[in-house]
């Protein structure tokens, strides 16, 4: 990929000369779709990131939100006084004036005490939240591509002054029946497992979906949550002329060259061989040492600003830091510690070698940073200093004696000067209704055992989801729930999208993704605090593809706005297109929320209560159940419109949230993929069964398998109290009773099926059965 | 006078061990391996993780670091020493306990809860239990399969050195209940002295009451 003529002309006229090779390479990568969001920037203004709890909004390595001090029904809870005015900016430097760290920076005290252990530290608890995609690398090299995706988002967390406490992965592959899909799936899971487990960050949730259109282009989206506080918070913007830029971590090598540009074009047929050099190789052992070193640097207050080296390597990180601070830099490329000799200036600037961080450090603290890096066996080089001029990179090796500038450009032009792409869009069409006819038992077994709805235990058993001793509810439930003892509350996390939904109806499907993630939190009694998105699309130059992408962005933005959840950050990945065609537009959303404690109601029943379906607008209710986007149609063919969403999902979910913590509620489970039939099956255990029936003016399949989000099944000892606790406009349907049989009895309009817990488990065991 | 939790590069259950011990009212501190063991520790924990990235073999490099000399010395003096997960691998590699831990039967990493049968209740690590008790504790490892040759296996049995065996919820020791293919379902053993023990399962993950079962507390109470 090279710069196109229009970009070249613009750069030449700005510089007043032809760019050097190094400059051209920097522009090519930093002005790529991946870095500059040229086809999506204007769409992203649809997202609302304005809320009291937002400390740092979009634009930095990760967003930062303040944890509210109460999590109950008091809506005024999130009152953060002077923090609210800094919402959205992320430019505040209040993080730097903390002088009360109990650890002394000059005592030479080498004790391993932790910043968070300081009992005197009463600073407000902040969470960082970021997401990124590693799609193209994971096609070429699934193990390393996925592993380095984890590494990158963890460093984005570290560079905000946070310690990473949780990972979530949303993964999308082609048809599970195909060997190549399985090869990619196994490699990606193994890569995430290897890297995440080694660095001791629990992978607590996420999603896995299979769809034909990911065949030539799987998606690997990784989100990370970090823990910090007002005193530790660090941002990326360089602060002062004369400060040093210090590179800490792995040596720079020739891996991941031009990764940003590679991520910004379609995957070619020969990508597995031709693009391998653009894929980075990770070393989790180095990352773990980098995390610990970062902790010490923060504890000793040595970091003025920080950015991890990701897309476009040192050139990207250093230029972005100074551009954000409205400053410049002089970088000595010869000072960079390299893994191999004779690397060219372009290679040093653009290498995406992993496990490297760039810190702004005051001159007097450089020696201590070096000491700490050495303590953790990490490389360290002072690569330059902050100036008030251009972004300048010099080297001696290219021309012999005299140091010459190979780059001399205005940092903000490099970072923000890329013009927006003007693209044509064709609005998506709505599908007609054309439904198959299938026996209930056949439909039930096919939907329950589909790889999309089946148990994901094969995946998450390979992830260490308990390291950190915070995980109260792990993967396999609606949302993970972690103990956030620092703020004396529980933290709930959900992430995912549903390609069948957005394939059938991009706008409504994306809105539904927002509602679904919020419903996952509500089922665990958590109120959403913030979301980040990873917007994956095909080649935007195709008007139909771009039209679908546009609709997905609008739908997700509207869905989050209706839920009053600020979207505080995200990532866009376009050109997910291969010879097998574009991917379905895939708006992965990761959402976090809080609840009073980590003790959330389980999703499996006790066997002694009544079942109530909350929020279903089609069972015993006015709406026609729509099967558009359902696993049922994915299994048996046909088409339909997407279900009508609740008019005010926020009110429904707020009612669910407060309901599930009532003492008369003994289980709660979100209804989504596979519909009510799958949800009820998942609630059954060998010791607890249920008998449930639905009736309505629709087909049995529509009643049991439609996937309208925003519904929750509740097990309660007091069904009347459940109905009384809900607002009048939130439908509540009595489904039946639970018992100690361990048997599921399910009926719809008179036809019924019966399965024992063991049979359900066997049907849901698809991944394990096929892959072991 | 506290329990030293030894941190190597790549350790990742070190903070968890400190948190669990402190929850039980036991003073604990992190000790960076290169700084050596403090004098007169009340106990030593070799925590879980991936010391040295598990390069070469899990635990092999950490077992050859100078601080292990301090640990062996402390162990010989009767100081309680517990290796958990990667710490168990370090313990086996350094000769603190017999046997070795190698790749799981599944050849994959496994994170799940297992049941353990208490085989001996007369050690500091199991004094809180009765012999035959069944406890629920998490595992999280790719290389936890305990192997030992026949002669040593016989000695382990004779000397009654097995602390825990993987079992069913009702305490039956079966092959199906053995998550990783360990010989004789061994999940934890003691060394030459009862005060030195290793377990692949994580007692520190079954200690804090806000995240699930607390059956692992008894093991850590050996340091109280």
mmCIF file of N, CA and C in Angstrom, chain A residues 110-114 163 186 190 193-194 197-200 282-285 288-289 292 295 375-377 457-458 460-472 483 485 598-599 771-772, chain B residues 7-16 18-20 22 29-35 49-55 106 108-113 138-140 202 204-206 208 210-212:
data_model
loop_
_atom_site.group_PDB
_atom_site.id
_atom_site.type_symbol
_atom_site.label_atom_id
_atom_site.label_comp_id
_atom_site.label_asym_id
_atom_site.label_seq_id
_atom_site.Cartn_x
_atom_site.Cartn_y
_atom_site.Cartn_z
ATOM 1 N N UNK A 110 13.688 -1.068 47.920
ATOM 2 C CA UNK A 110 13.336 -2.011 46.871
ATOM 3 C C UNK A 110 12.209 -2.940 47.285
ATOM 4 N N UNK A 111 11.515 -2.586 48.352
ATOM 5 C CA UNK A 111 10.438 -3.491 48.760
ATOM 6 C C UNK A 111 9.375 -3.545 47.676
ATOM 7 N N UNK A 112 8.702 -4.695 47.602
ATOM 8 C CA UNK A 112 7.761 -4.905 46.501
ATOM 9 C C UNK A 112 6.359 -4.458 46.867
ATOM 10 N N UNK A 113 6.256 -3.521 47.788
ATOM 11 C CA UNK A 113 4.907 -3.115 48.180
ATOM 12 C C UNK A 113 4.193 -2.457 47.015
ATOM 13 N N UNK A 114 2.886 -2.528 47.055
ATOM 14 C CA UNK A 114 2.078 -2.116 45.899
ATOM 15 C C UNK A 114 1.447 -0.766 46.157
ATOM 16 N N UNK A 163 -3.628 -0.802 36.351
ATOM 17 C CA UNK A 163 -3.239 -2.204 36.415
ATOM 18 C C UNK A 163 -4.374 -3.009 35.789
ATOM 19 N N UNK A 186 -9.096 -22.620 16.889
ATOM 20 C CA UNK A 186 -8.219 -23.237 17.889
ATOM 21 C C UNK A 186 -6.964 -22.412 18.118
ATOM 22 N N UNK A 190 -5.983 -20.532 21.591
ATOM 23 C CA UNK A 190 -4.716 -20.908 22.217
ATOM 24 C C UNK A 190 -3.811 -19.686 22.407
ATOM 25 N N UNK A 193 -5.179 -17.672 25.292
ATOM 26 C CA UNK A 193 -4.915 -18.427 26.513
ATOM 27 C C UNK A 193 -3.447 -18.289 26.921
ATOM 28 N N UNK A 194 -2.563 -18.497 25.951
ATOM 29 C CA UNK A 194 -1.123 -18.454 26.234
ATOM 30 C C UNK A 194 -0.720 -17.091 26.776
ATOM 31 N N UNK A 197 -3.085 -15.800 30.083
ATOM 32 C CA UNK A 197 -2.799 -16.578 31.284
ATOM 33 C C UNK A 197 -1.414 -16.232 31.828
ATOM 34 N N UNK A 198 -0.449 -16.114 30.922
ATOM 35 C CA UNK A 198 0.922 -15.870 31.371
ATOM 36 C C UNK A 198 1.056 -14.537 32.089
ATOM 37 N N UNK A 199 0.364 -13.523 31.596
ATOM 38 C CA UNK A 199 0.546 -12.207 32.212
ATOM 39 C C UNK A 199 -0.354 -12.025 33.433
ATOM 40 N N UNK A 200 -1.155 -13.041 33.742
ATOM 41 C CA UNK A 200 -1.933 -12.984 34.978
ATOM 42 C C UNK A 200 -3.097 -12.025 34.936
ATOM 43 N N UNK A 282 4.526 -12.192 19.977
ATOM 44 C CA UNK A 282 4.488 -11.706 21.347
ATOM 45 C C UNK A 282 5.355 -12.504 22.301
ATOM 46 N N UNK A 283 5.721 -11.868 23.399
ATOM 47 C CA UNK A 283 6.457 -12.542 24.467
ATOM 48 C C UNK A 283 5.793 -12.156 25.791
ATOM 49 N N UNK A 284 4.864 -12.994 26.266
ATOM 50 C CA UNK A 284 4.116 -12.605 27.464
ATOM 51 C C UNK A 284 4.994 -12.451 28.699
ATOM 52 N N UNK A 285 6.112 -13.144 28.720
ATOM 53 C CA UNK A 285 7.015 -13.010 29.861
ATOM 54 C C UNK A 285 7.566 -11.585 29.921
ATOM 55 N N UNK A 288 4.725 -9.314 31.097
ATOM 56 C CA UNK A 288 4.486 -9.381 32.538
ATOM 57 C C UNK A 288 5.512 -8.526 33.289
ATOM 58 N N UNK A 289 6.751 -8.597 32.860
ATOM 59 C CA UNK A 289 7.770 -7.770 33.513
ATOM 60 C C UNK A 289 7.517 -6.289 33.254
ATOM 61 N N UNK A 292 4.865 -5.095 35.641
ATOM 62 C CA UNK A 292 5.387 -4.869 36.996
ATOM 63 C C UNK A 292 6.277 -3.637 37.032
ATOM 64 N N UNK A 295 4.123 -0.656 37.075
ATOM 65 C CA UNK A 295 3.582 -0.437 38.418
ATOM 66 C C UNK A 295 4.567 0.351 39.285
ATOM 67 N N UNK A 375 16.004 -3.680 36.730
ATOM 68 C CA UNK A 375 15.532 -4.589 37.779
ATOM 69 C C UNK A 375 14.588 -5.641 37.202
ATOM 70 N N UNK A 376 13.822 -5.254 36.205
ATOM 71 C CA UNK A 376 12.884 -6.202 35.598
ATOM 72 C C UNK A 376 13.419 -6.789 34.287
ATOM 73 N N UNK A 377 14.731 -6.689 34.114
ATOM 74 C CA UNK A 377 15.377 -7.261 32.927
ATOM 75 C C UNK A 377 14.795 -6.715 31.625
ATOM 76 N N UNK A 457 -17.720 -23.628 27.068
ATOM 77 C CA UNK A 457 -16.780 -24.032 28.122
ATOM 78 C C UNK A 457 -15.441 -24.487 27.547
ATOM 79 N N UNK A 458 -15.501 -25.114 26.362
ATOM 80 C CA UNK A 458 -14.243 -25.549 25.734
ATOM 81 C C UNK A 458 -13.295 -24.367 25.555
ATOM 82 N N UNK A 460 -13.509 -21.170 27.343
ATOM 83 C CA UNK A 460 -13.099 -20.419 28.528
ATOM 84 C C UNK A 460 -12.404 -21.279 29.567
ATOM 85 N N UNK A 461 -12.522 -22.580 29.454
ATOM 86 C CA UNK A 461 -11.725 -23.416 30.361
ATOM 87 C C UNK A 461 -10.234 -23.245 30.071
ATOM 88 N N UNK A 462 -9.912 -22.848 28.843
ATOM 89 C CA UNK A 462 -8.503 -22.631 28.505
ATOM 90 C C UNK A 462 -7.992 -21.266 28.943
ATOM 91 N N UNK A 463 -8.911 -20.402 29.368
ATOM 92 C CA UNK A 463 -8.505 -19.083 29.867
ATOM 93 C C UNK A 463 -8.460 -19.132 31.383
ATOM 94 N N UNK A 464 -7.399 -18.594 31.951
ATOM 95 C CA UNK A 464 -7.390 -18.434 33.405
ATOM 96 C C UNK A 464 -8.349 -17.291 33.728
ATOM 97 N N UNK A 465 -9.540 -17.642 34.219
ATOM 98 C CA UNK A 465 -10.513 -16.587 34.483
ATOM 99 C C UNK A 465 -10.620 -16.261 35.962
ATOM 100 N N UNK A 466 -9.713 -16.832 36.765
ATOM 101 C CA UNK A 466 -9.818 -16.584 38.205
ATOM 102 C C UNK A 466 -8.591 -15.913 38.801
ATOM 103 N N UNK A 467 -7.500 -15.804 38.019
ATOM 104 C CA UNK A 467 -6.309 -15.159 38.577
ATOM 105 C C UNK A 467 -6.673 -13.723 38.960
ATOM 106 N N UNK A 468 -6.110 -13.274 40.063
ATOM 107 C CA UNK A 468 -6.454 -11.955 40.563
ATOM 108 C C UNK A 468 -7.452 -12.007 41.704
ATOM 109 N N UNK A 469 -7.986 -13.190 41.953
ATOM 110 C CA UNK A 469 -8.991 -13.462 43.008
ATOM 111 C C UNK A 469 -10.073 -12.394 43.117
ATOM 112 N N UNK A 470 -10.611 -12.020 41.956
ATOM 113 C CA UNK A 470 -11.746 -11.092 41.954
ATOM 114 C C UNK A 470 -13.000 -11.730 41.372
ATOM 115 N N UNK A 471 -12.830 -12.840 40.627
ATOM 116 C CA UNK A 471 -13.921 -13.348 39.809
ATOM 117 C C UNK A 471 -14.953 -14.098 40.654
ATOM 118 N N UNK A 472 -16.101 -13.452 40.873
ATOM 119 C CA UNK A 472 -17.177 -14.115 41.618
ATOM 120 C C UNK A 472 -18.083 -14.884 40.665
ATOM 121 N N UNK A 483 -15.198 -8.837 42.093
ATOM 122 C CA UNK A 483 -15.169 -8.065 43.342
ATOM 123 C C UNK A 483 -14.236 -6.873 43.145
ATOM 124 N N UNK A 485 -12.949 -4.517 45.343
ATOM 125 C CA UNK A 485 -12.880 -4.206 46.773
ATOM 126 C C UNK A 485 -12.417 -2.776 47.011
ATOM 127 N N UNK A 598 -20.342 -8.300 44.963
ATOM 128 C CA UNK A 598 -20.019 -9.255 43.899
ATOM 129 C C UNK A 598 -20.951 -10.465 43.934
ATOM 130 N N UNK A 599 -21.945 -10.428 44.812
ATOM 131 C CA UNK A 599 -22.792 -11.592 45.045
ATOM 132 C C UNK A 599 -24.077 -11.483 44.219
ATOM 133 N N UNK A 771 -14.058 -30.959 18.958
ATOM 134 C CA UNK A 771 -12.664 -30.521 18.942
ATOM 135 C C UNK A 771 -11.742 -31.389 19.780
ATOM 136 N N UNK A 772 -12.298 -32.274 20.613
ATOM 137 C CA UNK A 772 -11.402 -33.099 21.443
ATOM 138 C C UNK A 772 -11.249 -34.487 20.849
ATOM 139 N N UNK B 7 8.433 -13.481 44.572
ATOM 140 C CA UNK B 7 8.034 -13.076 43.232
ATOM 141 C C UNK B 7 9.208 -13.223 42.267
ATOM 142 N N UNK B 8 8.984 -14.056 41.252
ATOM 143 C CA UNK B 8 9.933 -14.124 40.134
ATOM 144 C C UNK B 8 9.354 -13.284 38.996
ATOM 145 N N UNK B 9 10.178 -12.975 38.022
ATOM 146 C CA UNK B 9 9.609 -12.395 36.815
ATOM 147 C C UNK B 9 8.656 -13.431 36.237
ATOM 148 N N UNK B 10 7.403 -13.058 36.031
ATOM 149 C CA UNK B 10 6.445 -14.009 35.499
ATOM 150 C C UNK B 10 5.523 -14.620 36.539
ATOM 151 N N UNK B 11 5.836 -14.444 37.845
ATOM 152 C CA UNK B 11 4.880 -14.873 38.876
ATOM 153 C C UNK B 11 3.612 -14.066 38.683
ATOM 154 N N UNK B 12 2.439 -14.688 38.855
ATOM 155 C CA UNK B 12 1.229 -13.881 38.719
ATOM 156 C C UNK B 12 0.160 -14.186 39.767
ATOM 157 N N UNK B 13 0.444 -15.085 40.695
ATOM 158 C CA UNK B 13 -0.493 -15.304 41.795
ATOM 159 C C UNK B 13 0.092 -14.787 43.093
ATOM 160 N N UNK B 14 1.145 -13.977 42.982
ATOM 161 C CA UNK B 14 1.835 -13.460 44.162
ATOM 162 C C UNK B 14 0.945 -12.504 44.957
ATOM 163 N N UNK B 15 0.300 -11.570 44.247
ATOM 164 C CA UNK B 15 -0.602 -10.637 44.939
ATOM 165 C C UNK B 15 -1.766 -11.402 45.576
ATOM 166 N N UNK B 16 -2.259 -12.411 44.827
ATOM 167 C CA UNK B 16 -3.403 -13.185 45.328
ATOM 168 C C UNK B 16 -3.040 -13.901 46.626
ATOM 169 N N UNK B 18 -0.804 -12.993 48.820
ATOM 170 C CA UNK B 18 -0.731 -11.994 49.895
ATOM 171 C C UNK B 18 -2.133 -11.624 50.355
ATOM 172 N N UNK B 19 -3.033 -11.393 49.380
ATOM 173 C CA UNK B 19 -4.404 -11.009 49.737
ATOM 174 C C UNK B 19 -5.083 -12.104 50.560
ATOM 175 N N UNK B 20 -4.872 -13.351 50.160
ATOM 176 C CA UNK B 20 -5.518 -14.459 50.870
ATOM 177 C C UNK B 20 -4.955 -14.596 52.286
ATOM 178 N N UNK B 22 -3.494 -12.299 54.074
ATOM 179 C CA UNK B 22 -3.890 -11.152 54.899
ATOM 180 C C UNK B 22 -5.357 -11.262 55.321
ATOM 181 N N UNK B 29 4.419 -10.601 52.853
ATOM 182 C CA UNK B 29 5.030 -9.566 52.019
ATOM 183 C C UNK B 29 5.606 -10.177 50.756
ATOM 184 N N UNK B 30 5.575 -9.372 49.689
ATOM 185 C CA UNK B 30 6.173 -9.812 48.433
ATOM 186 C C UNK B 30 7.676 -9.635 48.521
ATOM 187 N N UNK B 31 8.392 -10.637 48.040
ATOM 188 C CA UNK B 31 9.854 -10.570 48.052
ATOM 189 C C UNK B 31 10.347 -10.809 46.629
ATOM 190 N N UNK B 32 11.042 -9.845 46.084
ATOM 191 C CA UNK B 32 11.598 -9.987 44.739
ATOM 192 C C UNK B 32 12.760 -10.970 44.808
ATOM 193 N N UNK B 33 12.745 -11.941 43.932
ATOM 194 C CA UNK B 33 13.689 -13.053 44.049
ATOM 195 C C UNK B 33 15.135 -12.594 44.123
ATOM 196 N N UNK B 34 15.467 -11.543 43.391
ATOM 197 C CA UNK B 34 16.875 -11.115 43.334
ATOM 198 C C UNK B 34 17.332 -10.509 44.651
ATOM 199 N N UNK B 35 16.375 -10.097 45.506
ATOM 200 C CA UNK B 35 16.749 -9.513 46.794
ATOM 201 C C UNK B 35 17.008 -10.574 47.862
ATOM 202 N N UNK B 49 1.997 -18.902 38.623
ATOM 203 C CA UNK B 49 2.351 -17.990 37.548
ATOM 204 C C UNK B 49 3.149 -18.683 36.474
ATOM 205 N N UNK B 50 3.955 -17.905 35.806
ATOM 206 C CA UNK B 50 4.775 -18.433 34.712
ATOM 207 C C UNK B 50 6.186 -17.889 34.902
ATOM 208 N N UNK B 51 6.865 -18.331 35.982
ATOM 209 C CA UNK B 51 8.189 -17.796 36.241
ATOM 210 C C UNK B 51 9.076 -18.031 35.024
ATOM 211 N N UNK B 52 9.785 -17.000 34.664
ATOM 212 C CA UNK B 52 10.660 -17.043 33.471
ATOM 213 C C UNK B 52 9.886 -17.514 32.227
ATOM 214 N N UNK B 53 8.608 -17.164 32.196
ATOM 215 C CA UNK B 53 7.799 -17.466 31.029
ATOM 216 C C UNK B 53 7.584 -18.951 30.785
ATOM 217 N N UNK B 54 7.895 -19.774 31.783
ATOM 218 C CA UNK B 54 7.854 -21.233 31.613
ATOM 219 C C UNK B 54 8.815 -21.694 30.513
ATOM 220 N N UNK B 55 9.766 -20.829 30.171
ATOM 221 C CA UNK B 55 10.735 -21.224 29.149
ATOM 222 C C UNK B 55 11.598 -22.359 29.703
ATOM 223 N N UNK B 106 -4.881 -33.496 28.609
ATOM 224 C CA UNK B 106 -5.606 -32.823 27.525
ATOM 225 C C UNK B 106 -4.674 -32.034 26.614
ATOM 226 N N UNK B 108 -3.917 -29.173 27.069
ATOM 227 C CA UNK B 108 -4.401 -27.793 27.055
ATOM 228 C C UNK B 108 -4.384 -27.223 28.465
ATOM 229 N N UNK B 109 -4.437 -25.890 28.514
ATOM 230 C CA UNK B 109 -4.592 -25.210 29.792
ATOM 231 C C UNK B 109 -6.003 -25.490 30.312
ATOM 232 N N UNK B 110 -6.142 -25.757 31.600
ATOM 233 C CA UNK B 110 -7.450 -26.020 32.184
ATOM 234 C C UNK B 110 -7.668 -25.151 33.422
ATOM 235 N N UNK B 111 -8.721 -24.355 33.360
ATOM 236 C CA UNK B 111 -9.105 -23.522 34.498
ATOM 237 C C UNK B 111 -10.487 -23.978 34.930
ATOM 238 N N UNK B 112 -10.590 -24.612 36.064
ATOM 239 C CA UNK B 112 -11.873 -25.143 36.529
ATOM 240 C C UNK B 112 -11.767 -25.466 38.020
ATOM 241 N N UNK B 113 -12.924 -25.737 38.603
ATOM 242 C CA UNK B 113 -12.929 -26.136 40.013
ATOM 243 C C UNK B 113 -12.888 -27.663 40.105
ATOM 244 N N UNK B 138 -9.990 -24.382 43.060
ATOM 245 C CA UNK B 138 -9.751 -24.218 41.619
ATOM 246 C C UNK B 138 -8.367 -24.719 41.178
ATOM 247 N N UNK B 139 -8.312 -25.168 39.941
ATOM 248 C CA UNK B 139 -7.016 -25.394 39.280
ATOM 249 C C UNK B 139 -6.920 -24.443 38.089
ATOM 250 N N UNK B 140 -5.707 -24.153 37.673
ATOM 251 C CA UNK B 140 -5.484 -23.328 36.477
ATOM 252 C C UNK B 140 -4.071 -23.613 36.003
ATOM 253 N N UNK B 202 -5.174 -24.254 43.693
ATOM 254 C CA UNK B 202 -4.873 -22.940 44.278
ATOM 255 C C UNK B 202 -5.668 -22.686 45.553
ATOM 256 N N UNK B 204 -5.255 -20.309 47.571
ATOM 257 C CA UNK B 204 -5.475 -18.856 47.737
ATOM 258 C C UNK B 204 -6.660 -18.369 46.915
ATOM 259 N N UNK B 205 -7.083 -19.166 45.918
ATOM 260 C CA UNK B 205 -8.258 -18.778 45.143
ATOM 261 C C UNK B 205 -9.543 -19.291 45.796
ATOM 262 N N UNK B 206 -9.404 -20.048 46.843
ATOM 263 C CA UNK B 206 -10.578 -20.550 47.561
ATOM 264 C C UNK B 206 -10.484 -20.100 49.010
ATOM 265 N N UNK B 208 -10.946 -16.112 49.790
ATOM 266 C CA UNK B 208 -11.704 -14.871 49.966
ATOM 267 C C UNK B 208 -13.192 -15.172 49.777
ATOM 268 N N UNK B 210 -15.802 -13.447 49.142
ATOM 269 C CA UNK B 210 -16.642 -12.750 48.164
ATOM 270 C C UNK B 210 -16.499 -13.305 46.751
ATOM 271 N N UNK B 211 -15.648 -14.294 46.539
ATOM 272 C CA UNK B 211 -15.508 -14.841 45.186
ATOM 273 C C UNK B 211 -15.787 -16.335 45.102
ATOM 274 N N UNK B 212 -16.372 -16.919 46.137
ATOM 275 C CA UNK B 212 -16.749 -18.318 45.983
ATOM 276 C C UNK B 212 -16.361 -19.172 47.164
#
